[in-house]
Amino acid sequence: MTLLVISPDYASHLYPLATLATAWRDAGERVVVATGPATDAIVRGFGFERVGLQLGRGSNPGVIRAQAQPKGEDDALRGFFAATRRGAVATLQFQARARGADLLWNPVGVARAVHDVIEQVRPDEVIVDHLAFGARLALTVTGTRHVDVVLGHPSALTVGDEVYGYPPAFPAAIRPDPAELASLRRLCDQVRDTFTAEWNDALTTLDPQAPPSADAFAETGDVLLLNYPAELHPPVRTALLPPHAFLGSAVRQEAPDEEVEQWLAADGPPVVYASLGSFLSVRSDVLSRTVDALRGLDVRVALASGSTPCAELGSVPTDWLVRSELPQVRLLQRSALAVSHGGNNSVTEALTAGVPLVLLPLSTDQFAGAAALEGAGFGQALDPNAATSSQIRAVAQGLLALDGDPRARLEALSASLRSRPGAQRAREAVAT
């Protein structure tokens, strides 16, 4: 039997998809990943085969740098980074305007390339990233049964009167102006309509008999999986989802890192893991305030600095571990606290390890994810553009002392996520 995994050429997308595919690999089945060349080493590290497939202009093997992107994508990234400095609404507006180029790049060409991959690989089952819209066009048109995985917060799949790109919730510290939110909603409505028209145009080109979509962002595959804990999802929203399964998390196994193991083995105060992810580590101002905040606590910090040069972080204690990239899963297993932008991988990996989070959300579904963690008592968010070092320190100090009912519920959730890993849940859901 052959499983085909279709992923954008981004580490943050490929890692959870590849982790799910390990359930098929461990059962002795063939796994082929269709993606770009930037993540080839990740595919090989999992022991999978790779076939070439370009789903978009950009790529990210682990830390993204604008200067390493093709012409056009580099300026788009710089524009995105600049928007994050202007605030939540400005960032969401920028992302909304870029939606077609980001998510439906060259849809007919991508769909035809996916068709060629299907013909070459002849898979028995297909797993695809929900945001790979061009790929999902091909699978829909060819009638190829496929497993659609929502890797981000579940709000990446709109339900009810939601519109893609407009967060259903914000954390308490981020309260955009109502007029700005109304403007964002109108923009997202327009983008939905334009995006859906582009989806339908491509659909008609590929199959003139195919019925059009009313909202391309609400389209799903034959099997819907959500890489998120059901325990954190509002029951009212869950009832609006099409048939689905919550995976909880997709926590990968990482290769041993001798330097990290030696650092963890040293005696010392509690460990705090800090990272703004592969994209947003460019925000050196947020990272430097985080460094200043944590420097005032009795902790040892493992900091993944990403694209921020260490020289821009300020004074770093000698017992800290600072590298561009770090084994996040391993460090979370030993951490008492995490500081994060609130990306879904980081959130679900921290929850699996039972680690509370200081959240500094900057874009897309990070706002809804942060609001959910606050509601559960598992984290607290701050405005990354406004929070001072002392405010970050105070929140971190409070979460390091998390106890009582929130601590008990976090530990129970962690135990549940570890007892039935996402890969196991995915294979069970596909088999039913």
PDB file of N, CA, C and O in Angstrom, residues 56-105:
ATOM      1  N   GLY A  56       3.569  26.723  -4.439  1.00  0.00           N
ATOM      2  CA  GLY A  56       3.569  28.172  -4.278  1.00  0.00           C
ATOM      3  C   GLY A  56       4.918  28.741  -4.625  1.00  0.00           C
ATOM      4  O   GLY A  56       5.860  28.017  -4.967  1.00  0.00           O
ATOM      5  N   ARG A  57       5.025  30.065  -4.532  1.00  0.00           N
ATOM      6  CA  ARG A  57       6.283  30.713  -4.906  1.00  0.00           C
ATOM      7  C   ARG A  57       7.365  30.511  -3.861  1.00  0.00           C
ATOM      8  O   ARG A  57       8.540  30.382  -4.184  1.00  0.00           O
ATOM      9  N   GLY A  58       6.986  30.533  -2.589  1.00  0.00           N
ATOM     10  CA  GLY A  58       7.976  30.543  -1.522  1.00  0.00           C
ATOM     11  C   GLY A  58       8.301  29.171  -0.972  1.00  0.00           C
ATOM     12  O   GLY A  58       7.706  28.152  -1.341  1.00  0.00           O
ATOM     13  N   SER A  59       9.260  29.163  -0.044  1.00  0.00           N
ATOM     14  CA  SER A  59       9.656  27.930   0.644  1.00  0.00           C
ATOM     15  C   SER A  59      10.273  28.312   1.980  1.00  0.00           C
ATOM     16  O   SER A  59      10.649  29.462   2.200  1.00  0.00           O
ATOM     17  N   ASN A  60      10.359  27.323   2.867  1.00  0.00           N
ATOM     18  CA  ASN A  60      10.918  27.580   4.195  1.00  0.00           C
ATOM     19  C   ASN A  60      11.393  26.271   4.798  1.00  0.00           C
ATOM     20  O   ASN A  60      10.586  25.480   5.282  1.00  0.00           O
ATOM     21  N   PRO A  61      12.699  26.029   4.807  1.00  0.00           N
ATOM     22  CA  PRO A  61      13.215  24.780   5.363  1.00  0.00           C
ATOM     23  C   PRO A  61      13.300  24.753   6.877  1.00  0.00           C
ATOM     24  O   PRO A  61      13.637  23.733   7.463  1.00  0.00           O
ATOM     25  N   GLY A  62      13.002  25.878   7.542  1.00  0.00           N
ATOM     26  CA  GLY A  62      13.063  25.905   9.000  1.00  0.00           C
ATOM     27  C   GLY A  62      13.131  27.305   9.561  1.00  0.00           C
ATOM     28  O   GLY A  62      12.496  27.624  10.553  1.00  0.00           O
ATOM     29  N   VAL A  63      13.911  28.172   8.930  1.00  0.00           N
ATOM     30  CA  VAL A  63      13.973  29.594   9.265  1.00  0.00           C
ATOM     31  C   VAL A  63      13.870  30.352   7.952  1.00  0.00           C
ATOM     32  O   VAL A  63      14.698  30.167   7.059  1.00  0.00           O
ATOM     33  N   ILE A  64      12.851  31.194   7.818  1.00  0.00           N
ATOM     34  CA  ILE A  64      12.640  31.885   6.556  1.00  0.00           C
ATOM     35  C   ILE A  64      13.370  33.219   6.563  1.00  0.00           C
ATOM     36  O   ILE A  64      13.408  33.926   7.573  1.00  0.00           O
ATOM     37  N   ARG A  65      13.968  33.533   5.418  1.00  0.00           N
ATOM     38  CA  ARG A  65      14.651  34.811   5.223  1.00  0.00           C
ATOM     39  C   ARG A  65      14.198  35.381   3.897  1.00  0.00           C
ATOM     40  O   ARG A  65      14.233  34.683   2.874  1.00  0.00           O
ATOM     41  N   ALA A  66      13.780  36.640   3.919  1.00  0.00           N
ATOM     42  CA  ALA A  66      13.219  37.249   2.715  1.00  0.00           C
ATOM     43  C   ALA A  66      14.204  37.189   1.556  1.00  0.00           C
ATOM     44  O   ALA A  66      13.831  36.928   0.408  1.00  0.00           O
ATOM     45  N   GLN A  67      15.485  37.416   1.847  1.00  0.00           N
ATOM     46  CA  GLN A  67      16.477  37.452   0.771  1.00  0.00           C
ATOM     47  C   GLN A  67      16.690  36.098   0.106  1.00  0.00           C
ATOM     48  O   GLN A  67      17.271  36.027  -0.980  1.00  0.00           O
ATOM     49  N   ALA A  68      16.221  35.033   0.729  1.00  0.00           N
ATOM     50  CA  ALA A  68      16.379  33.698   0.155  1.00  0.00           C
ATOM     51  C   ALA A  68      15.183  33.291  -0.702  1.00  0.00           C
ATOM     52  O   ALA A  68      15.186  32.206  -1.289  1.00  0.00           O
ATOM     53  N   GLN A  69      14.157  34.159  -0.785  1.00  0.00           N
ATOM     54  CA  GLN A  69      12.959  33.839  -1.537  1.00  0.00           C
ATOM     55  C   GLN A  69      13.056  34.339  -2.975  1.00  0.00           C
ATOM     56  O   GLN A  69      13.835  35.236  -3.281  1.00  0.00           O
ATOM     57  N   PRO A  70      12.278  33.761  -3.885  1.00  0.00           N
ATOM     58  CA  PRO A  70      12.287  34.231  -5.276  1.00  0.00           C
ATOM     59  C   PRO A  70      11.754  35.645  -5.373  1.00  0.00           C
ATOM     60  O   PRO A  70      11.064  36.141  -4.478  1.00  0.00           O
ATOM     61  N   LYS A  71      12.079  36.306  -6.484  1.00  0.00           N
ATOM     62  CA  LYS A  71      11.664  37.692  -6.687  1.00  0.00           C
ATOM     63  C   LYS A  71      10.148  37.794  -6.616  1.00  0.00           C
ATOM     64  O   LYS A  71       9.418  36.997  -7.211  1.00  0.00           O
ATOM     65  N   GLY A  72       9.677  38.764  -5.899  1.00  0.00           N
ATOM     66  CA  GLY A  72       8.244  38.946  -5.669  1.00  0.00           C
ATOM     67  C   GLY A  72       7.848  38.421  -4.308  1.00  0.00           C
ATOM     68  O   GLY A  72       7.212  39.134  -3.523  1.00  0.00           O
ATOM     69  N   GLU A  73       8.259  37.202  -3.995  1.00  0.00           N
ATOM     70  CA  GLU A  73       7.970  36.642  -2.683  1.00  0.00           C
ATOM     71  C   GLU A  73       8.773  37.349  -1.605  1.00  0.00           C
ATOM     72  O   GLU A  73       8.308  37.508  -0.472  1.00  0.00           O
ATOM     73  N   ASP A  74       9.998  37.792  -1.959  1.00  0.00           N
ATOM     74  CA  ASP A  74      10.826  38.500  -0.983  1.00  0.00           C
ATOM     75  C   ASP A  74      10.173  39.803  -0.547  1.00  0.00           C
ATOM     76  O   ASP A  74      10.093  40.111   0.649  1.00  0.00           O
ATOM     77  N   ASP A  75       9.653  40.562  -1.511  1.00  0.00           N
ATOM     78  CA  ASP A  75       8.990  41.820  -1.160  1.00  0.00           C
ATOM     79  C   ASP A  75       7.689  41.561  -0.400  1.00  0.00           C
ATOM     80  O   ASP A  75       7.323  42.331   0.502  1.00  0.00           O
ATOM     81  N   ALA A  76       6.982  40.494  -0.757  1.00  0.00           N
ATOM     82  CA  ALA A  76       5.746  40.159  -0.042  1.00  0.00           C
ATOM     83  C   ALA A  76       6.044  39.851   1.420  1.00  0.00           C
ATOM     84  O   ALA A  76       5.306  40.280   2.319  1.00  0.00           O
ATOM     85  N   LEU A  77       7.128  39.126   1.676  1.00  0.00           N
ATOM     86  CA  LEU A  77       7.508  38.817   3.055  1.00  0.00           C
ATOM     87  C   LEU A  77       7.866  40.081   3.825  1.00  0.00           C
ATOM     88  O   LEU A  77       7.463  40.256   4.977  1.00  0.00           O
ATOM     89  N   ARG A  78       8.627  40.955   3.191  1.00  0.00           N
ATOM     90  CA  ARG A  78       8.995  42.210   3.870  1.00  0.00           C
ATOM     91  C   ARG A  78       7.754  43.032   4.180  1.00  0.00           C
ATOM     92  O   ARG A  78       7.657  43.659   5.242  1.00  0.00           O
ATOM     93  N   GLY A  79       6.795  43.037   3.264  1.00  0.00           N
ATOM     94  CA  GLY A  79       5.546  43.748   3.522  1.00  0.00           C
ATOM     95  C   GLY A  79       4.782  43.148   4.683  1.00  0.00           C
ATOM     96  O   GLY A  79       4.209  43.870   5.515  1.00  0.00           O
ATOM     97  N   PHE A  80       4.770  41.819   4.762  1.00  0.00           N
ATOM     98  CA  PHE A  80       4.104  41.136   5.875  1.00  0.00           C
ATOM     99  C   PHE A  80       4.781  41.475   7.190  1.00  0.00           C
ATOM    100  O   PHE A  80       4.120  41.813   8.183  1.00  0.00           O
ATOM    101  N   PHE A  81       6.104  41.400   7.232  1.00  0.00           N
ATOM    102  CA  PHE A  81       6.816  41.695   8.472  1.00  0.00           C
ATOM    103  C   PHE A  81       6.557  43.135   8.915  1.00  0.00           C
ATOM    104  O   PHE A  81       6.374  43.404  10.115  1.00  0.00           O
ATOM    105  N   ALA A  82       6.526  44.061   7.960  1.00  0.00           N
ATOM    106  CA  ALA A  82       6.247  45.461   8.292  1.00  0.00           C
ATOM    107  C   ALA A  82       4.833  45.609   8.842  1.00  0.00           C
ATOM    108  O   ALA A  82       4.592  46.379   9.783  1.00  0.00           O
ATOM    109  N   ALA A  83       3.893  44.869   8.289  1.00  0.00           N
ATOM    110  CA  ALA A  83       2.506  44.953   8.755  1.00  0.00           C
ATOM    111  C   ALA A  83       2.378  44.482  10.193  1.00  0.00           C
ATOM    112  O   ALA A  83       1.588  45.044  10.970  1.00  0.00           O
ATOM    113  N   THR A  84       3.143  43.460  10.587  1.00  0.00           N
ATOM    114  CA  THR A  84       3.036  42.971  11.968  1.00  0.00           C
ATOM    115  C   THR A  84       3.424  44.053  12.970  1.00  0.00           C
ATOM    116  O   THR A  84       2.955  44.039  14.106  1.00  0.00           O
ATOM    117  N   ARG A  85       4.261  44.975  12.547  1.00  0.00           N
ATOM    118  CA  ARG A  85       4.660  46.072  13.449  1.00  0.00           C
ATOM    119  C   ARG A  85       3.555  47.107  13.610  1.00  0.00           C
ATOM    120  O   ARG A  85       3.567  47.884  14.565  1.00  0.00           O
ATOM    121  N   ARG A  86       2.601  47.120  12.698  1.00  0.00           N
ATOM    122  CA  ARG A  86       1.501  48.090  12.774  1.00  0.00           C
ATOM    123  C   ARG A  86       0.307  47.538  13.549  1.00  0.00           C
ATOM    124  O   ARG A  86      -0.629  48.282  13.836  1.00  0.00           O
ATOM    125  N   GLY A  87       0.312  46.239  13.847  1.00  0.00           N
ATOM    126  CA  GLY A  87      -0.738  45.695  14.682  1.00  0.00           C
ATOM    127  C   GLY A  87      -1.534  44.584  14.035  1.00  0.00           C
ATOM    128  O   GLY A  87      -1.334  44.222  12.865  1.00  0.00           O
ATOM    129  N   ALA A  88      -2.471  44.051  14.801  1.00  0.00           N
ATOM    130  CA  ALA A  88      -3.225  42.870  14.387  1.00  0.00           C
ATOM    131  C   ALA A  88      -4.044  43.118  13.137  1.00  0.00           C
ATOM    132  O   ALA A  88      -4.003  42.327  12.179  1.00  0.00           O
ATOM    133  N   VAL A  89      -4.811  44.200  13.107  1.00  0.00           N
ATOM    134  CA  VAL A  89      -5.695  44.443  11.962  1.00  0.00           C
ATOM    135  C   VAL A  89      -4.879  44.716  10.705  1.00  0.00           C
ATOM    136  O   VAL A  89      -5.199  44.203   9.625  1.00  0.00           O
ATOM    137  N   ALA A  90      -3.819  45.499  10.820  1.00  0.00           N
ATOM    138  CA  ALA A  90      -2.976  45.778   9.655  1.00  0.00           C
ATOM    139  C   ALA A  90      -2.388  44.486   9.094  1.00  0.00           C
ATOM    140  O   ALA A  90      -2.305  44.305   7.872  1.00  0.00           O
ATOM    141  N   THR A  91      -1.991  43.581   9.978  1.00  0.00           N
ATOM    142  CA  THR A  91      -1.434  42.304   9.534  1.00  0.00           C
ATOM    143  C   THR A  91      -2.495  41.459   8.848  1.00  0.00           C
ATOM    144  O   THR A  91      -2.259  40.886   7.771  1.00  0.00           O
ATOM    145  N   LEU A  92      -3.664  41.366   9.441  1.00  0.00           N
ATOM    146  CA  LEU A  92      -4.741  40.580   8.852  1.00  0.00           C
ATOM    147  C   LEU A  92      -5.206  41.166   7.517  1.00  0.00           C
ATOM    148  O   LEU A  92      -5.548  40.424   6.588  1.00  0.00           O
ATOM    149  N   GLN A  93      -5.201  42.494   7.402  1.00  0.00           N
ATOM    150  CA  GLN A  93      -5.544  43.119   6.132  1.00  0.00           C
ATOM    151  C   GLN A  93      -4.509  42.784   5.065  1.00  0.00           C
ATOM    152  O   GLN A  93      -4.861  42.456   3.923  1.00  0.00           O
ATOM    153  N   PHE A  94      -3.236  42.858   5.437  1.00  0.00           N
ATOM    154  CA  PHE A  94      -2.184  42.530   4.479  1.00  0.00           C
ATOM    155  C   PHE A  94      -2.327  41.093   4.006  1.00  0.00           C
ATOM    156  O   PHE A  94      -2.235  40.801   2.808  1.00  0.00           O
ATOM    157  N   GLN A  95      -2.550  40.189   4.938  1.00  0.00           N
ATOM    158  CA  GLN A  95      -2.672  38.782   4.580  1.00  0.00           C
ATOM    159  C   GLN A  95      -3.912  38.529   3.727  1.00  0.00           C
ATOM    160  O   GLN A  95      -3.881  37.706   2.802  1.00  0.00           O
ATOM    161  N   ALA A  96      -5.003  39.229   4.010  1.00  0.00           N
ATOM    162  CA  ALA A  96      -6.219  39.060   3.218  1.00  0.00           C
ATOM    163  C   ALA A  96      -5.981  39.470   1.772  1.00  0.00           C
ATOM    164  O   ALA A  96      -6.396  38.769   0.833  1.00  0.00           O
ATOM    165  N   ARG A  97      -5.307  40.577   1.567  1.00  0.00           N
ATOM    166  CA  ARG A  97      -5.068  41.070   0.202  1.00  0.00           C
ATOM    167  C   ARG A  97      -4.134  40.149  -0.577  1.00  0.00           C
ATOM    168  O   ARG A  97      -4.181  40.113  -1.805  1.00  0.00           O
ATOM    169  N   ALA A  98      -3.300  39.404   0.153  1.00  0.00           N
ATOM    170  CA  ALA A  98      -2.346  38.502  -0.511  1.00  0.00           C
ATOM    171  C   ALA A  98      -2.886  37.088  -0.661  1.00  0.00           C
ATOM    172  O   ALA A  98      -2.178  36.208  -1.148  1.00  0.00           O
ATOM    173  N   ARG A  99      -4.139  36.866  -0.265  1.00  0.00           N
ATOM    174  CA  ARG A  99      -4.661  35.507  -0.144  1.00  0.00           C
ATOM    175  C   ARG A  99      -4.590  34.706  -1.436  1.00  0.00           C
ATOM    176  O   ARG A  99      -4.183  33.549  -1.454  1.00  0.00           O
ATOM    177  N   GLY A 100      -4.991  35.313  -2.564  1.00  0.00           N
ATOM    178  CA  GLY A 100      -4.983  34.566  -3.806  1.00  0.00           C
ATOM    179  C   GLY A 100      -3.588  34.101  -4.182  1.00  0.00           C
ATOM    180  O   GLY A 100      -3.378  32.939  -4.548  1.00  0.00           O
ATOM    181  N   ALA A 101      -2.608  35.008  -4.102  1.00  0.00           N
ATOM    182  CA  ALA A 101      -1.232  34.645  -4.458  1.00  0.00           C
ATOM    183  C   ALA A 101      -0.667  33.623  -3.490  1.00  0.00           C
ATOM    184  O   ALA A 101       0.152  32.777  -3.870  1.00  0.00           O
ATOM    185  N   ASP A 102      -1.079  33.681  -2.235  1.00  0.00           N
ATOM    186  CA  ASP A 102      -0.553  32.768  -1.221  1.00  0.00           C
ATOM    187  C   ASP A 102      -1.171  31.376  -1.313  1.00  0.00           C
ATOM    188  O   ASP A 102      -0.467  30.364  -1.236  1.00  0.00           O
ATOM    189  N   LEU A 103      -2.478  31.309  -1.440  1.00  0.00           N
ATOM    190  CA  LEU A 103      -3.192  30.041  -1.284  1.00  0.00           C
ATOM    191  C   LEU A 103      -3.704  29.443  -2.589  1.00  0.00           C
ATOM    192  O   LEU A 103      -4.021  28.255  -2.626  1.00  0.00           O
ATOM    193  N   LEU A 104      -3.813  30.254  -3.645  1.00  0.00           N
ATOM    194  CA  LEU A 104      -4.328  29.730  -4.906  1.00  0.00           C
ATOM    195  C   LEU A 104      -3.406  30.157  -6.044  1.00  0.00           C
ATOM    196  O   LEU A 104      -3.831  30.653  -7.076  1.00  0.00           O
ATOM    197  N   TRP A 105      -2.129  29.926  -5.812  1.00  0.00           N
ATOM    198  CA  TRP A 105      -1.109  30.273  -6.799  1.00  0.00           C
ATOM    199  C   TRP A 105      -1.186  29.308  -7.983  1.00  0.00           C
ATOM    200  O   TRP A 105      -1.202  28.095  -7.798  1.00  0.00           O
TER     201      TRP A 105
END
